[in-house]
Amino acid sequence: MEGKNNIVFPAETLDLVKKIIARYPEGKQKSALLPILHLAQAEWKWCSPEVMDYVASLLSIKPVEVYEVASFYTMFHLEPVGEHVIEYCRTGPCCLMGGVEVYDHLKKRLGVETGGTSADGKFTVKEVECLAACGWGPVFQIREKFYMHLTKEKVDQIIDELGK
């Protein structure tokens, strides 16, 4: 099945989508939404309205059902993002451990505000509610990797390494 603007998974990914949908009882294909959204984001780097419409068509659900889920979870990007998405924790424990200063330094270093992408397209900075690492703050996450006990110096090292 092809979506708007020729949005379509490669054959190999489409086979995987079919296997994921088959895990669930008939009529319960919506249960496959999260893993398929992950595949879509991996393929197109973000979940555009056209991508979400395509996912809805694959699952025979309404597009709004996909929009609701994608907009609820911060792990899904609803706008284009940089190569590395830095999600920083904005909650009390991280802030008490110096997070505000560290995150201000991060944004200044990259020349962005929260939600922005660096001019070189390498980094997007997103604020998240909690990363469940309260004892190791301040903390941010890039994909599956956590960076803990952050300082301005550690932030500079991380940015220098990933910016290569």
Tab-separated table of N, CA and C in Angstrom:
chain	number	residue	atom	x	y	z
A	1	MET	N	0.846	-1.181	0.000
A	1	MET	CA	0.000	0.000	0.000
A	1	MET	C	0.889	1.241	0.000
A	2	GLU	N	0.529	2.195	-0.829
A	2	GLU	CA	1.336	3.404	-0.963
A	2	GLU	C	0.607	4.584	-0.331
A	3	GLY	N	1.378	5.411	0.380
A	3	GLY	CA	0.815	6.598	1.005
A	3	GLY	C	0.934	7.799	0.088
A	4	LYS	N	0.544	8.958	0.631
A	4	LYS	CA	0.649	10.206	-0.118
A	4	LYS	C	2.116	10.499	-0.430
A	5	ASN	N	2.343	11.239	-1.499
A	5	ASN	CA	3.697	11.658	-1.882
A	5	ASN	C	4.642	10.471	-2.032
A	6	ASN	N	4.107	9.341	-2.492
A	6	ASN	CA	4.911	8.142	-2.717
A	6	ASN	C	5.616	7.642	-1.466
A	7	ILE	N	5.019	7.865	-0.301
A	7	ILE	CA	5.551	7.326	0.948
A	7	ILE	C	5.221	5.840	0.962
A	8	VAL	N	6.245	5.025	0.969
A	8	VAL	CA	6.046	3.576	1.009
A	8	VAL	C	7.306	2.940	1.593
A	9	PHE	N	7.104	1.969	2.475
A	9	PHE	CA	8.242	1.248	3.036
A	9	PHE	C	8.926	0.422	1.950
A	10	PRO	N	10.230	0.238	2.057
A	10	PRO	CA	10.892	-0.737	1.176
A	10	PRO	C	10.281	-2.122	1.417
A	11	ALA	N	10.370	-2.992	0.440
A	11	ALA	CA	9.743	-4.321	0.501
A	11	ALA	C	10.133	-5.083	1.769
A	12	GLU	N	11.395	-5.040	2.139
A	12	GLU	CA	11.867	-5.769	3.325
A	12	GLU	C	11.179	-5.248	4.598
A	13	THR	N	11.070	-3.927	4.714
A	13	THR	CA	10.419	-3.341	5.887
A	13	THR	C	8.929	-3.643	5.861
A	14	LEU	N	8.334	-3.602	4.693
A	14	LEU	CA	6.905	-3.910	4.580
A	14	LEU	C	6.618	-5.350	5.011
A	15	ASP	N	7.536	-6.262	4.690
A	15	ASP	CA	7.392	-7.647	5.160
A	15	ASP	C	7.429	-7.700	6.689
A	16	LEU	N	8.322	-6.925	7.287
A	16	LEU	CA	8.410	-6.865	8.749
A	16	LEU	C	7.129	-6.276	9.343
A	17	VAL	N	6.596	-5.244	8.708
A	17	VAL	CA	5.336	-4.640	9.160
A	17	VAL	C	4.229	-5.700	9.166
A	18	LYS	N	4.154	-6.469	8.128
A	18	LYS	CA	3.121	-7.519	8.046
A	18	LYS	C	3.293	-8.547	9.158
A	19	LYS	N	4.534	-8.898	9.474
A	19	LYS	CA	4.796	-9.845	10.571
A	19	LYS	C	4.390	-9.242	11.912
A	20	ILE	N	4.665	-7.961	12.094
A	20	ILE	CA	4.287	-7.289	13.347
A	20	ILE	C	2.769	-7.273	13.489
A	21	ILE	N	2.071	-6.910	12.437
A	21	ILE	CA	0.604	-6.875	12.482
A	21	ILE	C	0.043	-8.264	12.777
A	22	ALA	N	0.675	-9.297	12.226
A	22	ALA	CA	0.192	-10.671	12.409
A	22	ALA	C	0.321	-11.160	13.852
A	23	ARG	N	1.085	-10.472	14.683
A	23	ARG	CA	1.227	-10.859	16.093
A	23	ARG	C	-0.071	-10.669	16.880
A	24	TYR	N	-0.952	-9.845	16.361
A	24	TYR	CA	-2.136	-9.431	17.103
A	24	TYR	C	-3.386	-10.080	16.514
A	25	PRO	N	-4.400	-10.288	17.377
A	25	PRO	CA	-5.644	-10.904	16.884
A	25	PRO	C	-6.305	-10.043	15.801
A	26	GLU	N	-7.062	-10.694	14.967
A	26	GLU	CA	-7.775	-9.987	13.903
A	26	GLU	C	-8.638	-8.880	14.518
A	27	GLY	N	-8.598	-7.715	13.895
A	27	GLY	CA	-9.353	-6.576	14.398
A	27	GLY	C	-8.616	-5.772	15.453
A	28	LYS	N	-7.460	-6.242	15.873
A	28	LYS	CA	-6.668	-5.555	16.906
A	28	LYS	C	-5.334	-5.063	16.338
A	29	GLN	N	-5.305	-4.812	15.017
A	29	GLN	CA	-4.066	-4.408	14.360
A	29	GLN	C	-3.532	-3.080	14.881
A	30	LYS	N	-4.390	-2.264	15.502
A	30	LYS	CA	-3.918	-0.992	16.068
A	30	LYS	C	-2.836	-1.236	17.128
A	31	SER	N	-2.830	-2.411	17.714
A	31	SER	CA	-1.821	-2.758	18.714
A	31	SER	C	-0.408	-2.710	18.144
A	32	ALA	N	-0.286	-2.785	16.837
A	32	ALA	CA	1.018	-2.747	16.169
A	32	ALA	C	1.504	-1.320	15.917
A	33	LEU	N	0.740	-0.335	16.350
A	33	LEU	CA	1.055	1.052	16.024
A	33	LEU	C	2.432	1.504	16.501
A	34	LEU	N	2.773	1.273	17.756
A	34	LEU	CA	4.077	1.755	18.251
A	34	LEU	C	5.263	1.161	17.492
A	35	PRO	N	5.341	-0.151	17.330
A	35	PRO	CA	6.502	-0.658	16.587
A	35	PRO	C	6.546	-0.172	15.134
A	36	ILE	N	5.384	0.003	14.525
A	36	ILE	CA	5.380	0.474	13.132
A	36	ILE	C	5.768	1.949	13.059
A	37	LEU	N	5.350	2.743	14.038
A	37	LEU	CA	5.811	4.141	14.084
A	37	LEU	C	7.331	4.209	14.246
A	38	HIS	N	7.880	3.308	15.054
A	38	HIS	CA	9.349	3.271	15.194
A	38	HIS	C	10.013	2.956	13.853
A	39	LEU	N	9.460	1.998	13.121
A	39	LEU	CA	10.007	1.671	11.799
A	39	LEU	C	9.890	2.863	10.854
A	40	ALA	N	8.750	3.537	10.909
A	40	ALA	CA	8.537	4.687	10.027
A	40	ALA	C	9.530	5.794	10.339
A	41	GLN	N	9.727	6.060	11.626
A	41	GLN	CA	10.675	7.114	11.987
A	41	GLN	C	12.102	6.719	11.602
A	42	ALA	N	12.441	5.463	11.732
A	42	ALA	CA	13.770	5.009	11.319
A	42	ALA	C	13.961	5.198	9.812
A	43	GLU	N	12.906	4.984	9.056
A	43	GLU	CA	12.977	5.113	7.596
A	43	GLU	C	13.024	6.564	7.134
A	44	TRP	N	12.161	7.413	7.722
A	44	TRP	CA	12.031	8.782	7.220
A	44	TRP	C	12.554	9.845	8.176
A	45	LYS	N	13.120	9.425	9.319
A	45	LYS	CA	13.766	10.303	10.311
A	45	LYS	C	12.801	11.134	11.144
A	46	TRP	N	11.538	11.236	10.710
A	46	TRP	CA	10.527	11.935	11.507
A	46	TRP	C	9.160	11.486	11.018
A	47	CYS	N	8.152	11.767	11.802
A	47	CYS	CA	6.790	11.329	11.484
A	47	CYS	C	5.983	12.494	10.925
A	48	SER	N	6.127	12.721	9.645
A	48	SER	CA	5.379	13.782	8.969
A	48	SER	C	3.908	13.375	8.886
A	49	PRO	N	3.016	14.319	8.616
A	49	PRO	CA	1.608	13.933	8.426
A	49	PRO	C	1.438	12.864	7.347
A	50	GLU	N	2.215	12.951	6.274
A	50	GLU	CA	2.115	11.954	5.206
A	50	GLU	C	2.557	10.573	5.687
A	51	VAL	N	3.606	10.531	6.496
A	51	VAL	CA	4.071	9.257	7.047
A	51	VAL	C	3.017	8.686	7.988
A	52	MET	N	2.451	9.541	8.840
A	52	MET	CA	1.427	9.063	9.775
A	52	MET	C	0.183	8.591	9.034
A	53	ASP	N	-0.183	9.273	7.952
A	53	ASP	CA	-1.315	8.823	7.135
A	53	ASP	C	-1.029	7.444	6.529
A	54	TYR	N	0.200	7.245	6.082
A	54	TYR	CA	0.600	5.958	5.513
A	54	TYR	C	0.506	4.854	6.566
A	55	VAL	N	1.008	5.135	7.766
A	55	VAL	CA	0.930	4.152	8.850
A	55	VAL	C	-0.537	3.820	9.140
A	56	ALA	N	-1.384	4.834	9.179
A	56	ALA	CA	-2.814	4.601	9.411
A	56	ALA	C	-3.392	3.683	8.340
A	57	SER	N	-3.009	3.912	7.092
A	57	SER	CA	-3.531	3.078	6.005
A	57	SER	C	-3.076	1.631	6.139
A	58	LEU	N	-1.851	1.425	6.603
A	58	LEU	CA	-1.346	0.066	6.790
A	58	LEU	C	-2.129	-0.677	7.868
A	59	LEU	N	-2.588	0.076	8.864
A	59	LEU	CA	-3.286	-0.534	9.995
A	59	LEU	C	-4.801	-0.459	9.877
A	60	SER	N	-5.283	0.144	8.794
A	60	SER	CA	-6.729	0.323	8.587
A	60	SER	C	-7.376	1.046	9.767
A	61	ILE	N	-6.712	2.121	10.200
A	61	ILE	CA	-7.252	2.963	11.263
A	61	ILE	C	-7.297	4.402	10.763
A	62	LYS	N	-7.945	5.264	11.507
A	62	LYS	CA	-8.043	6.665	11.126
A	62	LYS	C	-6.718	7.363	11.391
A	63	PRO	N	-6.318	8.298	10.522
A	63	PRO	CA	-5.070	9.029	10.742
A	63	PRO	C	-4.998	9.702	12.115
A	64	VAL	N	-6.112	10.202	12.610
A	64	VAL	CA	-6.088	10.866	13.911
A	64	VAL	C	-5.639	9.912	15.017
A	65	GLU	N	-5.896	8.633	14.866
A	65	GLU	CA	-5.469	7.648	15.863
A	65	GLU	C	-3.939	7.550	15.902
A	66	VAL	N	-3.318	7.710	14.758
A	66	VAL	CA	-1.857	7.710	14.697
A	66	VAL	C	-1.330	9.032	15.256
A	67	TYR	N	-1.953	10.139	14.876
A	67	TYR	CA	-1.515	11.461	15.355
A	67	TYR	C	-1.559	11.528	16.876
A	68	GLU	N	-2.631	10.970	17.470
A	68	GLU	CA	-2.765	10.999	18.923
A	68	GLU	C	-1.590	10.305	19.602
A	69	VAL	N	-1.226	9.155	19.113
A	69	VAL	CA	-0.142	8.383	19.717
A	69	VAL	C	1.209	9.048	19.466
A	70	ALA	N	1.454	9.442	18.223
A	70	ALA	CA	2.748	10.050	17.881
A	70	ALA	C	2.976	11.356	18.631
A	71	SER	N	1.914	12.118	18.859
A	71	SER	CA	2.079	13.392	19.560
A	71	SER	C	2.169	13.213	21.069
A	72	PHE	N	1.749	12.073	21.588
A	72	PHE	CA	1.813	11.812	23.025
A	72	PHE	C	3.238	11.477	23.465
A	73	TYR	N	3.937	10.674	22.688
A	73	TYR	CA	5.268	10.197	23.056
A	73	TYR	C	6.359	11.120	22.509
A	74	THR	N	7.257	11.566	23.386
A	74	THR	CA	8.328	12.464	22.944
A	74	THR	C	9.353	11.752	22.055
A	75	MET	N	9.325	10.441	22.025
A	75	MET	CA	10.299	9.716	21.201
A	75	MET	C	9.992	9.823	19.710
A	76	PHE	N	8.772	10.247	19.392
A	76	PHE	CA	8.420	10.429	17.986
A	76	PHE	C	8.570	11.899	17.616
A	77	HIS	N	9.240	12.144	16.512
A	77	HIS	CA	9.531	13.507	16.066
A	77	HIS	C	8.479	13.929	15.045
A	78	LEU	N	7.784	15.008	15.355
A	78	LEU	CA	6.716	15.487	14.489
A	78	LEU	C	7.183	16.591	13.554
A	79	GLU	N	8.443	16.925	13.648
A	79	GLU	CA	9.078	17.893	12.754
A	79	GLU	C	10.455	17.343	12.402
A	80	PRO	N	11.037	17.811	11.304
A	80	PRO	CA	12.378	17.330	10.955
A	80	PRO	C	13.361	17.582	12.100
A	81	VAL	N	14.283	16.664	12.282
A	81	VAL	CA	15.264	16.763	13.362
A	81	VAL	C	16.677	16.577	12.820
A	82	GLY	N	17.633	16.925	13.657
A	82	GLY	CA	19.032	16.747	13.297
A	82	GLY	C	19.453	15.287	13.386
A	83	GLU	N	20.680	15.061	13.028
A	83	GLU	CA	21.241	13.709	13.052
A	83	GLU	C	21.207	13.122	14.468
A	84	HIS	N	21.477	13.964	15.467
A	84	HIS	CA	21.470	13.540	16.869
A	84	HIS	C	20.408	14.349	17.613
A	85	VAL	N	19.438	13.657	18.199
A	85	VAL	CA	18.402	14.328	18.970
A	85	VAL	C	18.781	14.201	20.444
A	86	ILE	N	19.020	15.336	21.058
A	86	ILE	CA	19.393	15.384	22.470
A	86	ILE	C	18.130	15.691	23.266
A	87	GLU	N	17.729	14.740	24.090
A	87	GLU	CA	16.554	14.924	24.930
A	87	GLU	C	17.038	15.140	26.359
A	88	TYR	N	16.783	16.332	26.871
A	88	TYR	CA	17.260	16.614	28.223
A	88	TYR	C	16.115	16.673	29.211
A	89	CYS	N	16.412	16.208	30.409
A	89	CYS	CA	15.419	16.144	31.475
A	89	CYS	C	15.266	17.522	32.107
A	90	ARG	N	14.020	17.967	32.218
A	90	ARG	CA	13.738	19.292	32.744
A	90	ARG	C	13.098	19.254	34.134
A	91	THR	N	13.069	18.086	34.764
A	91	THR	CA	12.372	17.975	36.041
A	91	THR	C	13.255	18.377	37.221
A	92	GLY	N	12.615	18.512	38.363
A	92	GLY	CA	13.239	19.025	39.570
A	92	GLY	C	14.576	18.423	39.950
A	93	PRO	N	14.694	17.111	40.067
A	93	PRO	CA	15.983	16.546	40.499
A	93	PRO	C	17.153	16.947	39.600
A	94	CYS	N	16.969	16.895	38.292
A	94	CYS	CA	18.066	17.287	37.389
A	94	CYS	C	18.370	18.777	37.524
A	95	CYS	N	17.326	19.580	37.653
A	95	CYS	CA	17.535	21.028	37.812
A	95	CYS	C	18.268	21.335	39.106
A	96	LEU	N	17.928	20.633	40.192
A	96	LEU	CA	18.599	20.847	41.476
A	96	LEU	C	20.068	20.448	41.433
A	97	MET	N	20.402	19.560	40.516
A	97	MET	CA	21.779	19.082	40.406
A	97	MET	C	22.563	19.850	39.345
A	98	GLY	N	22.064	21.014	38.953
A	98	GLY	CA	22.793	21.863	38.018
A	98	GLY	C	22.323	21.787	36.584
A	99	GLY	N	21.199	21.142	36.353
A	99	GLY	CA	20.716	20.942	34.995
A	99	GLY	C	20.440	22.222	34.229
A	100	VAL	N	19.894	23.232	34.888
A	100	VAL	CA	19.557	24.471	34.182
A	100	VAL	C	20.814	25.079	33.556
A	101	GLU	N	21.877	25.155	34.322
A	101	GLU	CA	23.126	25.726	33.805
A	101	GLU	C	23.723	24.869	32.688
A	102	VAL	N	23.678	23.555	32.879
A	102	VAL	CA	24.221	22.642	31.864
A	102	VAL	C	23.411	22.746	30.570
A	103	TYR	N	22.096	22.762	30.666
A	103	TYR	CA	21.263	22.814	29.467
A	103	TYR	C	21.351	24.169	28.788
A	104	ASP	N	21.468	25.228	29.580
A	104	ASP	CA	21.674	26.556	28.984
A	104	ASP	C	22.984	26.580	28.202
A	105	HIS	N	24.017	25.944	28.769
A	105	HIS	CA	25.308	25.862	28.070
A	105	HIS	C	25.169	25.061	26.778
A	106	LEU	N	24.455	23.941	26.840
A	106	LEU	CA	24.232	23.099	25.657
A	106	LEU	C	23.571	23.912	24.548
A	107	LYS	N	22.502	24.615	24.883
A	107	LYS	CA	21.766	25.388	23.876
A	107	LYS	C	22.624	26.532	23.331
A	108	LYS	N	23.384	27.172	24.197
A	108	LYS	CA	24.267	28.254	23.740
A	108	LYS	C	25.348	27.695	22.821
A	109	ARG	N	25.914	26.581	23.206
A	109	ARG	CA	26.972	25.950	22.410
A	109	ARG	C	26.477	25.596	21.005
A	110	LEU	N	25.238	25.121	20.932
A	110	LEU	CA	24.675	24.720	19.638
A	110	LEU	C	23.980	25.864	18.908
A	111	GLY	N	23.773	26.974	19.603
A	111	GLY	CA	23.107	28.119	18.983
A	111	GLY	C	21.631	27.873	18.713
A	112	VAL	N	20.975	27.160	19.630
A	112	VAL	CA	19.559	26.826	19.460
A	112	VAL	C	18.795	27.062	20.756
A	113	GLU	N	17.502	27.124	20.609
A	113	GLU	CA	16.595	27.082	21.752
A	113	GLU	C	16.003	25.684	21.800
A	114	THR	N	15.305	25.369	22.871
A	114	THR	CA	14.648	24.074	22.986
A	114	THR	C	13.734	23.858	21.778
A	115	GLY	N	13.859	22.685	21.174
A	115	GLY	CA	13.076	22.355	19.985
A	115	GLY	C	13.791	22.693	18.693
A	116	GLY	N	14.912	23.401	18.799
A	116	GLY	CA	15.630	23.830	17.609
A	116	GLY	C	16.690	22.847	17.151
A	117	THR	N	17.116	23.054	15.921
A	117	THR	CA	18.166	22.236	15.308
A	117	THR	C	19.338	23.133	14.959
A	118	SER	N	20.542	22.648	15.233
A	118	SER	CA	21.746	23.427	14.957
A	118	SER	C	21.858	23.738	13.473
A	119	ALA	N	22.559	24.824	13.167
A	119	ALA	CA	22.683	25.293	11.782
A	119	ALA	C	23.278	24.223	10.864
A	120	ASP	N	24.151	23.371	11.408
A	120	ASP	CA	24.768	22.326	10.590
A	120	ASP	C	23.887	21.083	10.446
A	121	GLY	N	22.724	21.091	11.106
A	121	GLY	CA	21.795	19.965	11.003
A	121	GLY	C	22.186	18.746	11.812
A	122	LYS	N	23.215	18.877	12.629
A	122	LYS	CA	23.682	17.707	13.385
A	122	LYS	C	22.900	17.446	14.667
A	123	PHE	N	22.400	18.511	15.317
A	123	PHE	CA	21.802	18.345	16.640
A	123	PHE	C	20.445	19.025	16.748
A	124	THR	N	19.506	18.324	17.357
A	124	THR	CA	18.222	18.900	17.756
A	124	THR	C	18.136	18.739	19.263
A	125	VAL	N	17.668	19.775	19.938
A	125	VAL	CA	17.550	19.753	21.397
A	125	VAL	C	16.069	19.716	21.763
A	126	LYS	N	15.682	18.697	22.511
A	126	LYS	CA	14.299	18.552	22.962
A	126	LYS	C	14.275	18.449	24.485
A	127	GLU	N	13.264	19.039	25.059
A	127	GLU	CA	13.039	18.963	26.494
A	127	GLU	C	12.058	17.825	26.752
A	128	VAL	N	12.354	16.970	27.736
A	128	VAL	CA	11.444	15.886	28.093
A	128	VAL	C	11.138	15.953	29.580
A	129	GLU	N	10.066	15.314	29.940
A	129	GLU	CA	9.581	15.421	31.318
A	129	GLU	C	10.461	14.674	32.312
A	130	CYS	N	10.887	13.480	31.994
A	130	CYS	CA	11.720	12.716	32.927
A	130	CYS	C	12.393	11.589	32.164
A	131	LEU	N	13.639	11.328	32.500
A	131	LEU	CA	14.357	10.218	31.875
A	131	LEU	C	14.604	9.083	32.872
A	132	ALA	N	13.981	9.186	34.049
A	132	ALA	CA	14.063	8.143	35.078
A	132	ALA	C	15.504	7.849	35.493
A	133	ALA	N	16.301	8.894	35.580
A	133	ALA	CA	17.696	8.760	36.025
A	133	ALA	C	17.996	9.830	37.079
A	134	CYS	N	17.052	10.005	37.981
A	134	CYS	CA	17.112	11.117	38.939
A	134	CYS	C	18.377	11.123	39.784
A	135	GLY	N	18.913	9.989	40.085
A	135	GLY	CA	20.117	9.923	40.911
A	135	GLY	C	21.398	10.229	40.171
A	136	TRP	N	21.321	10.406	38.847
A	136	TRP	CA	22.519	10.597	38.036
A	136	TRP	C	22.494	11.910	37.258
A	137	GLY	N	21.627	12.818	37.670
A	137	GLY	CA	21.472	14.073	36.944
A	137	GLY	C	22.613	15.043	37.139
A	138	PRO	N	22.632	16.065	36.322
A	138	PRO	CA	21.766	16.235	35.169
A	138	PRO	C	22.068	15.192	34.093
A	139	VAL	N	21.026	14.901	33.310
A	139	VAL	CA	21.139	13.822	32.334
A	139	VAL	C	20.460	14.210	31.030
A	140	PHE	N	21.022	13.720	29.919
A	140	PHE	CA	20.288	13.741	28.663
A	140	PHE	C	20.494	12.436	27.945
A	141	GLN	N	19.652	12.220	26.942
A	141	GLN	CA	19.644	10.978	26.194
A	141	GLN	C	19.768	11.299	24.719
A	142	ILE	N	20.578	10.509	24.040
A	142	ILE	CA	20.667	10.562	22.582
A	142	ILE	C	20.448	9.126	22.104
A	143	ARG	N	19.335	8.928	21.419
A	143	ARG	CA	18.851	7.587	21.063
A	143	ARG	C	18.754	6.749	22.340
A	144	GLU	N	19.399	5.621	22.392
A	144	GLU	CA	19.293	4.749	23.562
A	144	GLU	C	20.373	5.015	24.599
A	145	LYS	N	21.254	5.955	24.349
A	145	LYS	CA	22.378	6.190	25.262
A	145	LYS	C	22.089	7.352	26.211
A	146	PHE	N	22.327	7.103	27.491
A	146	PHE	CA	22.186	8.126	28.518
A	146	PHE	C	23.549	8.738	28.822
A	147	TYR	N	23.558	10.037	28.998
A	147	TYR	CA	24.747	10.770	29.416
A	147	TYR	C	24.418	11.366	30.780
A	148	MET	N	25.160	10.936	31.804
A	148	MET	CA	24.797	11.280	33.175
A	148	MET	C	25.869	12.136	33.848
A	149	HIS	N	25.484	12.692	34.991
A	149	HIS	CA	26.369	13.564	35.773
A	149	HIS	C	26.989	14.624	34.861
A	150	LEU	N	26.159	15.253	34.064
A	150	LEU	CA	26.652	16.202	33.070
A	150	LEU	C	27.195	17.477	33.699
A	151	THR	N	28.254	17.961	33.078
A	151	THR	CA	28.838	19.266	33.390
A	151	THR	C	28.988	19.996	32.055
A	152	LYS	N	29.309	21.257	32.114
A	152	LYS	CA	29.536	22.002	30.866
A	152	LYS	C	30.672	21.363	30.074
A	153	GLU	N	31.702	20.926	30.780
A	153	GLU	CA	32.851	20.298	30.104
A	153	GLU	C	32.464	18.982	29.432
A	154	LYS	N	31.658	18.176	30.131
A	154	LYS	CA	31.216	16.910	29.536
A	154	LYS	C	30.345	17.166	28.308
A	155	VAL	N	29.497	18.174	28.391
A	155	VAL	CA	28.650	18.521	27.239
A	155	VAL	C	29.534	18.885	26.048
A	156	ASP	N	30.552	19.700	26.282
A	156	ASP	CA	31.460	20.085	25.195
A	156	ASP	C	32.134	18.862	24.579
A	157	GLN	N	32.578	17.917	25.417
A	157	GLN	CA	33.223	16.701	24.911
A	157	GLN	C	32.259	15.882	24.053
A	158	ILE	N	31.028	15.739	24.521
A	158	ILE	CA	30.027	14.955	23.795
A	158	ILE	C	29.716	15.603	22.443
A	159	ILE	N	29.526	16.905	22.452
A	159	ILE	CA	29.210	17.633	21.213
A	159	ILE	C	30.386	17.542	20.243
A	160	ASP	N	31.600	17.714	20.765
A	160	ASP	CA	32.791	17.617	19.898
A	160	ASP	C	32.888	16.240	19.263
A	161	GLU	N	32.645	15.197	20.043
A	161	GLU	CA	32.767	13.825	19.539
A	161	GLU	C	31.677	13.529	18.499
A	162	LEU	N	30.447	13.864	18.818
A	162	LEU	CA	29.341	13.553	17.897
A	162	LEU	C	29.311	14.470	16.698
A	163	GLY	N	29.922	15.639	16.805
A	163	GLY	CA	29.923	16.598	15.714
A	163	GLY	C	30.927	16.303	14.623
A	164	LYS	N	31.758	15.292	14.841
A	164	LYS	CA	32.800	14.964	13.841
A	164	LYS	C	32.195	14.404	12.570
